[in-house]
């Protein structure tokens, strides 16, 4: 048990590395260094601007900091860069989720992204992140047995050879009379 009382951006990255795939973690690291560089370079020059604007983020770090401070009802301290890193992680996951869902929706010729596309997108690249998680209203993931996916060969109709003419259709008794 570690008696650590401060959460830093390294702790957020360590937790992220455990829950994400390698490719996605590389994206998180790249985006995080970019955001932290923007934040540190802008923090001294631009006074009165929010952390969100300084880091160039879409999600506000203030809400992430509130979550980190109130997590497990403990009195943990949070460094100034930890909420920014958590927002970068969330933005990366959301970006991958929405881009996968958009490609699934366009592949099925739909204009809107529905909960079903989000559910399907969370199973592609983000399976490790969304393990045990289901979107409400997403339905059941489709499962088609692999034997049903194999296409059967079509039967070919034999063409008559030479003088053989095909038999004409014979109607059931009374069909012609009823006409």
PDB file of C-alpha atoms in Angstrom:
ATOM      1  CA  UNK A   1       0.000   0.000   0.000  1.00  0.00           C
ATOM      2  CA  UNK A   2       1.366   3.363  -1.022  1.00  0.00           C
ATOM      3  CA  UNK A   3       0.708   6.282   1.273  1.00  0.00           C
ATOM      4  CA  UNK A   4       0.858   8.823  -1.532  1.00  0.00           C
ATOM      5  CA  UNK A   5      -1.171  11.958  -0.953  1.00  0.00           C
ATOM      6  CA  UNK A   6      -0.708  13.703  -4.301  1.00  0.00           C
ATOM      7  CA  UNK A   7      -1.973  12.663  -7.731  1.00  0.00           C
ATOM      8  CA  UNK A   8       0.264  13.802 -10.568  1.00  0.00           C
ATOM      9  CA  UNK A   9       0.026  13.476 -14.341  1.00  0.00           C
ATOM     10  CA  UNK A  10       2.417  10.482 -14.134  1.00  0.00           C
ATOM     11  CA  UNK A  11      -0.157   8.629 -12.013  1.00  0.00           C
ATOM     12  CA  UNK A  12      -2.891   9.348 -14.554  1.00  0.00           C
ATOM     13  CA  UNK A  13      -0.639   8.135 -17.373  1.00  0.00           C
ATOM     14  CA  UNK A  14       0.275   4.968 -15.453  1.00  0.00           C
ATOM     15  CA  UNK A  15      -3.417   4.129 -14.982  1.00  0.00           C
ATOM     16  CA  UNK A  16      -4.034   4.904 -18.643  1.00  0.00           C
ATOM     17  CA  UNK A  17      -1.245   2.600 -19.780  1.00  0.00           C
ATOM     18  CA  UNK A  18      -2.839  -0.271 -17.880  1.00  0.00           C
ATOM     19  CA  UNK A  19      -6.261   0.206 -19.455  1.00  0.00           C
ATOM     20  CA  UNK A  20      -5.490   1.111 -23.071  1.00  0.00           C
ATOM     21  CA  UNK A  21      -4.000  -0.582 -26.083  1.00  0.00           C
ATOM     22  CA  UNK A  22      -0.452   0.335 -27.092  1.00  0.00           C
ATOM     23  CA  UNK A  23      -1.521   2.255 -30.197  1.00  0.00           C
ATOM     24  CA  UNK A  24      -4.013   4.343 -28.282  1.00  0.00           C
ATOM     25  CA  UNK A  25      -1.578   4.971 -25.420  1.00  0.00           C
ATOM     26  CA  UNK A  26       0.934   6.352 -27.929  1.00  0.00           C
ATOM     27  CA  UNK A  27      -1.768   8.776 -29.124  1.00  0.00           C
ATOM     28  CA  UNK A  28      -2.473   9.778 -25.526  1.00  0.00           C
ATOM     29  CA  UNK A  29       1.225  10.405 -24.854  1.00  0.00           C
ATOM     30  CA  UNK A  30       1.603  12.520 -28.013  1.00  0.00           C
ATOM     31  CA  UNK A  31      -1.516  14.578 -27.252  1.00  0.00           C
ATOM     32  CA  UNK A  32      -0.517  14.930 -23.601  1.00  0.00           C
ATOM     33  CA  UNK A  33       2.950  16.308 -24.327  1.00  0.00           C
ATOM     34  CA  UNK A  34       1.382  18.732 -26.796  1.00  0.00           C
ATOM     35  CA  UNK A  35      -1.235  19.926 -24.291  1.00  0.00           C
ATOM     36  CA  UNK A  36       1.229  20.229 -21.407  1.00  0.00           C
ATOM     37  CA  UNK A  37       3.653  22.159 -23.621  1.00  0.00           C
ATOM     38  CA  UNK A  38       0.899  24.586 -24.616  1.00  0.00           C
ATOM     39  CA  UNK A  39      -0.204  24.902 -20.996  1.00  0.00           C
ATOM     40  CA  UNK A  40       3.233  25.600 -19.578  1.00  0.00           C
ATOM     41  CA  UNK A  41       4.189  28.042 -22.338  1.00  0.00           C
ATOM     42  CA  UNK A  42       0.896  29.944 -22.073  1.00  0.00           C
ATOM     43  CA  UNK A  43       0.595  29.922 -18.270  1.00  0.00           C
ATOM     44  CA  UNK A  44       3.221  32.624 -17.820  1.00  0.00           C
ATOM     45  CA  UNK A  45       2.250  34.861 -20.737  1.00  0.00           C
ATOM     46  CA  UNK A  46      -1.542  34.784 -20.677  1.00  0.00           C
ATOM     47  CA  UNK A  47      -3.021  35.786 -17.342  1.00  0.00           C
ATOM     48  CA  UNK A  48      -6.746  35.407 -16.730  1.00  0.00           C
ATOM     49  CA  UNK A  49      -7.195  32.679 -19.315  1.00  0.00           C
ATOM     50  CA  UNK A  50      -8.630  29.291 -18.341  1.00  0.00           C
ATOM     51  CA  UNK A  51      -6.534  26.119 -18.146  1.00  0.00           C
ATOM     52  CA  UNK A  52      -8.736  24.702 -20.877  1.00  0.00           C
ATOM     53  CA  UNK A  53      -7.817  27.512 -23.264  1.00  0.00           C
ATOM     54  CA  UNK A  54      -4.138  27.495 -22.269  1.00  0.00           C
ATOM     55  CA  UNK A  55      -3.825  23.766 -22.955  1.00  0.00           C
ATOM     56  CA  UNK A  56      -5.995  23.886 -26.084  1.00  0.00           C
ATOM     57  CA  UNK A  57      -8.517  21.326 -24.805  1.00  0.00           C
ATOM     58  CA  UNK A  58     -12.187  20.741 -25.511  1.00  0.00           C
ATOM     59  CA  UNK A  59     -13.062  19.265 -22.104  1.00  0.00           C
ATOM     60  CA  UNK A  60     -12.609  21.504 -19.050  1.00  0.00           C
ATOM     61  CA  UNK A  61      -9.860  20.444 -16.605  1.00  0.00           C
ATOM     62  CA  UNK A  62     -11.806  21.998 -13.726  1.00  0.00           C
ATOM     63  CA  UNK A  63     -14.374  19.200 -13.838  1.00  0.00           C
ATOM     64  CA  UNK A  64     -11.619  16.582 -14.090  1.00  0.00           C
ATOM     65  CA  UNK A  65      -9.921  18.134 -11.068  1.00  0.00           C
ATOM     66  CA  UNK A  66     -13.174  18.031  -9.119  1.00  0.00           C
ATOM     67  CA  UNK A  67     -13.458  14.334  -9.966  1.00  0.00           C
ATOM     68  CA  UNK A  68      -9.853  13.641  -8.936  1.00  0.00           C
ATOM     69  CA  UNK A  69     -10.187  15.511  -5.632  1.00  0.00           C
ATOM     70  CA  UNK A  70     -13.510  13.927  -4.659  1.00  0.00           C
ATOM     71  CA  UNK A  71     -12.515  10.449  -5.849  1.00  0.00           C
ATOM     72  CA  UNK A  72     -13.219   7.893  -3.107  1.00  0.00           C
ATOM     73  CA  UNK A  73     -14.054  10.730  -0.674  1.00  0.00           C
ATOM     74  CA  UNK A  74     -10.412  11.178   0.206  1.00  0.00           C
ATOM     75  CA  UNK A  75      -8.377  14.271   0.863  1.00  0.00           C
ATOM     76  CA  UNK A  76      -5.903  13.779  -1.967  1.00  0.00           C
ATOM     77  CA  UNK A  77      -3.931  16.644  -3.403  1.00  0.00           C
ATOM     78  CA  UNK A  78      -3.829  17.114  -7.173  1.00  0.00           C
ATOM     79  CA  UNK A  79      -1.025  18.716  -9.157  1.00  0.00           C
ATOM     80  CA  UNK A  80      -1.912  21.356 -11.730  1.00  0.00           C
ATOM     81  CA  UNK A  81      -1.084  19.032 -14.654  1.00  0.00           C
ATOM     82  CA  UNK A  82      -3.049  15.949 -13.540  1.00  0.00           C
ATOM     83  CA  UNK A  83      -6.495  17.268 -14.603  1.00  0.00           C
ATOM     84  CA  UNK A  84      -5.067  18.339 -17.963  1.00  0.00           C
ATOM     85  CA  UNK A  85      -3.689  14.836 -18.540  1.00  0.00           C
ATOM     86  CA  UNK A  86      -7.020  13.275 -17.551  1.00  0.00           C
ATOM     87  CA  UNK A  87      -8.829  15.543 -20.031  1.00  0.00           C
ATOM     88  CA  UNK A  88      -6.371  14.555 -22.760  1.00  0.00           C
ATOM     89  CA  UNK A  89      -7.052  10.871 -22.043  1.00  0.00           C
ATOM     90  CA  UNK A  90     -10.804  11.421 -22.175  1.00  0.00           C
ATOM     91  CA  UNK A  91     -10.576  13.453 -25.385  1.00  0.00           C
ATOM     92  CA  UNK A  92      -8.465  10.745 -27.051  1.00  0.00           C
ATOM     93  CA  UNK A  93     -10.911   8.004 -26.084  1.00  0.00           C
ATOM     94  CA  UNK A  94     -13.883  10.070 -27.259  1.00  0.00           C
ATOM     95  CA  UNK A  95     -12.151  10.969 -30.515  1.00  0.00           C
ATOM     96  CA  UNK A  96     -11.424   7.307 -31.296  1.00  0.00           C
ATOM     97  CA  UNK A  97     -14.931   6.226 -30.266  1.00  0.00           C
ATOM     98  CA  UNK A  98     -16.709   8.852 -32.351  1.00  0.00           C
ATOM     99  CA  UNK A  99     -14.491   8.405 -35.398  1.00  0.00           C
ATOM    100  CA  UNK A 100     -15.049   4.614 -35.324  1.00  0.00           C
ATOM    101  CA  UNK A 101     -18.802   5.111 -34.879  1.00  0.00           C
ATOM    102  CA  UNK A 102     -18.885   7.609 -37.742  1.00  0.00           C
ATOM    103  CA  UNK A 103     -17.098   5.221 -40.087  1.00  0.00           C
ATOM    104  CA  UNK A 104     -19.507   2.414 -39.121  1.00  0.00           C
ATOM    105  CA  UNK A 105     -22.505   4.687 -39.733  1.00  0.00           C
ATOM    106  CA  UNK A 106     -21.225   5.845 -43.125  1.00  0.00           C
ATOM    107  CA  UNK A 107     -20.379   2.257 -44.035  1.00  0.00           C
ATOM    108  CA  UNK A 108     -23.990   1.277 -43.437  1.00  0.00           C
ATOM    109  CA  UNK A 109     -25.167   4.363 -45.391  1.00  0.00           C
ATOM    110  CA  UNK A 110     -26.646   6.215 -42.414  1.00  0.00           C
ATOM    111  CA  UNK A 111     -26.509   9.923 -41.748  1.00  0.00           C
ATOM    112  CA  UNK A 112     -26.762   9.831 -37.941  1.00  0.00           C
ATOM    113  CA  UNK A 113     -24.619   8.042 -35.404  1.00  0.00           C
ATOM    114  CA  UNK A 114     -26.886   5.994 -33.152  1.00  0.00           C
ATOM    115  CA  UNK A 115     -26.258   4.166 -29.909  1.00  0.00           C
ATOM    116  CA  UNK A 116     -25.843   0.957 -31.894  1.00  0.00           C
ATOM    117  CA  UNK A 117     -22.893   2.415 -33.832  1.00  0.00           C
ATOM    118  CA  UNK A 118     -21.331   3.591 -30.569  1.00  0.00           C
ATOM    119  CA  UNK A 119     -21.741   0.092 -29.144  1.00  0.00           C
ATOM    120  CA  UNK A 120     -20.146  -1.465 -32.218  1.00  0.00           C
ATOM    121  CA  UNK A 121     -17.346   1.114 -32.259  1.00  0.00           C
ATOM    122  CA  UNK A 122     -16.505   0.486 -28.615  1.00  0.00           C
ATOM    123  CA  UNK A 123     -15.841  -3.159 -29.468  1.00  0.00           C
ATOM    124  CA  UNK A 124     -13.355  -2.508 -32.271  1.00  0.00           C
ATOM    125  CA  UNK A 125     -10.280  -0.651 -31.065  1.00  0.00           C
ATOM    126  CA  UNK A 126     -11.502   0.296 -27.604  1.00  0.00           C
ATOM    127  CA  UNK A 127     -12.390  -3.167 -26.348  1.00  0.00           C
ATOM    128  CA  UNK A 128      -9.971  -2.974 -23.427  1.00  0.00           C
ATOM    129  CA  UNK A 129     -11.233   0.465 -22.362  1.00  0.00           C
ATOM    130  CA  UNK A 130     -14.943  -0.403 -22.541  1.00  0.00           C
ATOM    131  CA  UNK A 131     -14.675  -3.895 -21.078  1.00  0.00           C
ATOM    132  CA  UNK A 132     -17.862  -4.677 -19.155  1.00  0.00           C
ATOM    133  CA  UNK A 133     -19.461  -1.405 -20.270  1.00  0.00           C
ATOM    134  CA  UNK A 134     -22.668  -1.171 -22.320  1.00  0.00           C
ATOM    135  CA  UNK A 135     -24.417   1.846 -23.752  1.00  0.00           C
ATOM    136  CA  UNK A 136     -28.057   2.115 -22.692  1.00  0.00           C
ATOM    137  CA  UNK A 137     -30.321   1.386 -25.649  1.00  0.00           C
ATOM    138  CA  UNK A 138     -27.517  -0.110 -27.706  1.00  0.00           C
ATOM    139  CA  UNK A 139     -29.160  -3.489 -28.099  1.00  0.00           C
ATOM    140  CA  UNK A 140     -27.318  -6.733 -28.490  1.00  0.00           C
ATOM    141  CA  UNK A 141     -24.159  -7.064 -30.537  1.00  0.00           C
ATOM    142  CA  UNK A 142     -24.840  -9.101 -33.644  1.00  0.00           C
ATOM    143  CA  UNK A 143     -23.373 -12.602 -33.709  1.00  0.00           C
ATOM    144  CA  UNK A 144     -23.575 -14.611 -36.885  1.00  0.00           C
ATOM    145  CA  UNK A 145     -22.156 -18.093 -36.723  1.00  0.00           C
ATOM    146  CA  UNK A 146     -19.164 -18.437 -39.073  1.00  0.00           C
ATOM    147  CA  UNK A 147     -20.730 -21.415 -40.888  1.00  0.00           C
ATOM    148  CA  UNK A 148     -23.645 -19.226 -41.913  1.00  0.00           C
ATOM    149  CA  UNK A 149     -21.332 -16.627 -43.417  1.00  0.00           C
ATOM    150  CA  UNK A 150     -19.842 -19.087 -45.938  1.00  0.00           C
ATOM    151  CA  UNK A 151     -21.570 -18.700 -49.295  1.00  0.00           C
ATOM    152  CA  UNK A 152     -22.860 -21.856 -50.918  1.00  0.00           C
ATOM    153  CA  UNK A 153     -22.138 -22.576 -54.555  1.00  0.00           C
ATOM    154  CA  UNK A 154     -25.077 -21.911 -56.868  1.00  0.00           C
ATOM    155  CA  UNK A 155     -26.565 -24.806 -58.743  1.00  0.00           C
ATOM    156  CA  UNK A 156     -26.163 -24.478 -62.475  1.00  0.00           C
ATOM    157  CA  UNK A 157     -29.059 -25.200 -64.754  1.00  0.00           C
ATOM    158  CA  UNK A 158     -28.089 -27.739 -67.379  1.00  0.00           C
ATOM    159  CA  UNK A 159     -28.626 -26.495 -70.890  1.00  0.00           C
ATOM    160  CA  UNK A 160     -30.122 -28.945 -73.385  1.00  0.00           C
ATOM    161  CA  UNK A 161     -27.570 -30.399 -75.712  1.00  0.00           C
ATOM    162  CA  UNK A 162     -28.191 -30.811 -79.423  1.00  0.00           C
ATOM    163  CA  UNK A 163     -31.798 -31.443 -80.520  1.00  0.00           C
ATOM    164  CA  UNK A 164     -33.220 -31.921 -77.050  1.00  0.00           C
ATOM    165  CA  UNK A 165     -35.822 -29.311 -76.316  1.00  0.00           C
ATOM    166  CA  UNK A 166     -36.767 -28.590 -72.745  1.00  0.00           C
ATOM    167  CA  UNK A 167     -40.109 -29.946 -71.542  1.00  0.00           C
ATOM    168  CA  UNK A 168     -42.965 -27.508 -71.502  1.00  0.00           C
ATOM    169  CA  UNK A 169     -44.661 -26.758 -68.249  1.00  0.00           C
ATOM    170  CA  UNK A 170     -47.586 -29.026 -67.454  1.00  0.00           C
ATOM    171  CA  UNK A 171     -50.414 -27.406 -65.532  1.00  0.00           C
ATOM    172  CA  UNK A 172     -52.375 -29.186 -62.811  1.00  0.00           C
ATOM    173  CA  UNK A 173     -55.726 -30.607 -63.912  1.00  0.00           C
ATOM    174  CA  UNK A 174     -58.424 -27.916 -64.073  1.00  0.00           C
ATOM    175  CA  UNK A 175     -56.064 -24.891 -64.101  1.00  0.00           C
ATOM    176  CA  UNK A 176     -56.514 -24.189 -67.789  1.00  0.00           C
ATOM    177  CA  UNK A 177     -60.268 -24.744 -67.539  1.00  0.00           C
ATOM    178  CA  UNK A 178     -60.551 -22.188 -64.732  1.00  0.00           C
ATOM    179  CA  UNK A 179     -58.747 -19.588 -66.826  1.00  0.00           C
TER     180      UNK A 179
END
